[in-house]
Amino acid sequence: MDVAGAAVIMSVIPLPSTLSKFMQYVSTRGQAPAQSFSQILLGGLAPDGGLYLPAEYPQVSGAELDAWRKLSYADLALEVLKKFATDIPEADLKALTRKTYTAAVYRNTRVGDKAAEITPLRVLEEKNGSKLILQALSNGPTLAFKDMAMQLLGNLFEYTLAKQHAELNIFGATSGDTGSAAEYAMRGKKGIRVFMLSPHKKMSAFQTAQMFSLQDPNIFNLAIEGVFDDCQDMVKAVSNDLEFKTRQKIGTVNSINWARVVAQVVYYFRGYLSVTTGNDQKVSFTVPSGNFGNICAGHIARMMGLPIDKLVAATNENDVLDEFFRTGVYRVRKSAETYHTSSPSMDISKASNFERFIYDLLGRDGDRVRALFQKVETQGGFDLSGKPGSDGDEFSRIAQYGFQSGKSTHQDRLDTIRDVEDDYGVMIDTHTADGVKVAREYMTPGVPMIVLETALPAKFNETILEALGRDAERPAGFEDIEALPQRFEVMAADVVQVKAFIAGHTGL
Ligand SMILES: *Cc1c(COP(=O)(O)O)cnc(C)c1O
């Protein structure tokens, strides 16, 4: 889990009762008032501790799907987004999506990628009537899929804050990917500052350079003398200090943010539409998974009527999700049982977006979801296997939702990176390698399998070197990133000092 923290405290102006004409969002724990898209945009958890989901999934017709096949990525994003963000005028959404999904932001840096496709696909192999395809989600500024959603979030936040004449100070902790995606999304945005804690000298040189080379005056990198857990503890301490949090207008951008999930729904549509010619065809996706944010978007696309056959969750050695999809038992891990792996962005002990799927699996019974996730806190998990003494038998219904899973190890990653390079001349990163390894176990004749590429190999050079005996290719513009001037503050792991720094730079 990367950026930590709780719900944002912003004075949201109560809207009149005409609100009901907008799409309503409900909490998975059933005890929070329904809200509109804009009301939950800047927030985190619902007040009852649950996660927001639309009261009903908007549906996509076959005719719509056919019409969407020829749209640009930006215009496809508009079509999907306007089904969810019904309280934002369409013309404004159009301006936001067109500003976000441009060839300049998603630079298609790799040889062979066609310009302006945003998420280009390439067929790796075609065997026994089924294709294995990579969909690149990592052409954004930080070379990882989190840019796909975070870039839109930056523009949506700026737009909404300007309307409310409000400002927001994003505070989080990062060990790598999410922090840099957030900073690149929020840099130069009016009304927004970012204060990001990271463990001093613990990130890779590449990741450090990506974050610390940002010179924008609204971005503050605080390098903490400690480990990631110290950073995370300070974020928790601040989010428990309601007075400070309110006065300083502190918010977060963690992976449970609903707008991030919606932005991710778009590329499932894009992938499907790119490999099919008619809506009678089905496609499967394999998704390298950690916090279940990415694959949750696939679940939502499927619930909207996108003809997805299988949704395959690929995990690394941290196999909480694989265990659940194989057995129906959800057992979160303690920090001591969470391994540091060579696909570090999937090193999670519990999957923060998983509750959204469980809510649907349980027929949207908020009371049961609340009880199960309280049990996660008190007893470390729950059991839906249907065995005597279990918490339910919904495991038997998982197939209806298309979910399958598999896991991959360090050795699998090395082998897969080598295979894909040898056989197809394509260098993939460690997380995508977990995806390819598992995807190969679920190929079905006649159904294309799309693996979501979640990062470029340049971010994980050590493992590339180990697998291939040479350095990862670096996209244009990143050749000398470590040599750029860096802007950061070193600070003790002391929450008093961190708070003083924030207050000193917000003027609040
Ligand atoms: C965040 C991340 C993942 C995991 O995505 P979730 O939404 O947390 O499941 C996988 N790969 C990379 C490179 C990531 O940055």
Short mmCIF file of C-alpha atoms and ligand atoms in Angstrom, two decimals, residues 143-146 177-178 255 260 264 287-296 321 343 345-346 348 352-353 429 431-432 453-456 459-460, ligand 1:
data_model
loop_
_atom_site.label_atom_id
_atom_site.label_comp_id
_atom_site.label_asym_id
_atom_site.label_seq_id
_atom_site.Cartn_x
_atom_site.Cartn_y
_atom_site.Cartn_z
CA LEU A 143 6.19 4.96 -16.89
CA ALA A 144 3.60 3.03 -14.89
CA PHE A 145 -0.13 2.45 -15.30
CA LYS A 146 -1.03 4.67 -12.33
CA ASP A 177 5.08 4.35 -7.85
CA THR A 178 2.02 6.05 -6.43
CA SER A 255 -6.02 3.75 -4.76
CA ARG A 260 -9.21 6.63 -10.29
CA GLN A 264 -9.19 2.75 -15.37
CA VAL A 287 -4.07 -8.08 -14.58
CA PRO A 288 -0.92 -7.88 -12.41
CA SER A 289 -2.63 -7.16 -9.09
CA GLY A 290 -1.85 -5.75 -5.67
CA ASN A 291 -4.50 -3.49 -4.16
CA PHE A 292 -7.15 -4.78 -6.57
CA GLY A 293 -7.66 -1.27 -8.03
CA ASN A 294 -6.79 -2.12 -11.61
CA ILE A 295 -8.76 -5.37 -11.85
CA CYS A 296 -11.68 -3.81 -9.95
CA LEU A 321 -5.81 -12.56 -3.83
CA SER A 343 7.61 -6.82 -8.48
CA SER A 345 4.27 -2.56 -6.51
CA MET A 346 2.35 -5.78 -5.88
CA ILE A 348 0.62 -5.93 -0.44
CA SER A 352 -7.70 -2.06 -0.35
CA ASN A 353 -10.20 -2.18 -3.24
CA ASP A 429 8.95 -5.27 -16.68
CA HIS A 431 4.98 -6.86 -12.91
CA THR A 432 3.96 -7.44 -16.52
CA GLU A 453 1.39 -3.96 -19.09
CA THR A 454 1.63 -1.99 -15.87
CA ALA A 455 5.16 -0.53 -16.01
CA LEU A 456 8.14 -0.14 -18.32
CA LYS A 459 11.91 1.25 -13.61
CA PHE A 460 13.16 -2.15 -12.49
C1 LIG B 1 0.20 -0.34 -8.56
C2 LIG B 1 0.80 -1.32 -9.49
C3 LIG B 1 0.28 -2.63 -9.64
C4 LIG B 1 -0.88 -3.15 -8.83
O1 LIG B 1 -2.11 -2.51 -9.15
P1 LIG B 1 -3.35 -2.59 -8.14
O2 LIG B 1 -4.33 -1.63 -8.69
O3 LIG B 1 -2.81 -2.16 -6.80
O4 LIG B 1 -3.84 -3.98 -8.13
C5 LIG B 1 0.87 -3.47 -10.57
N1 LIG B 1 1.95 -3.08 -11.28
C6 LIG B 1 2.48 -1.85 -11.15
C7 LIG B 1 3.68 -1.50 -11.95
C8 LIG B 1 1.93 -0.92 -10.26
O5 LIG B 1 2.47 0.30 -10.12
#
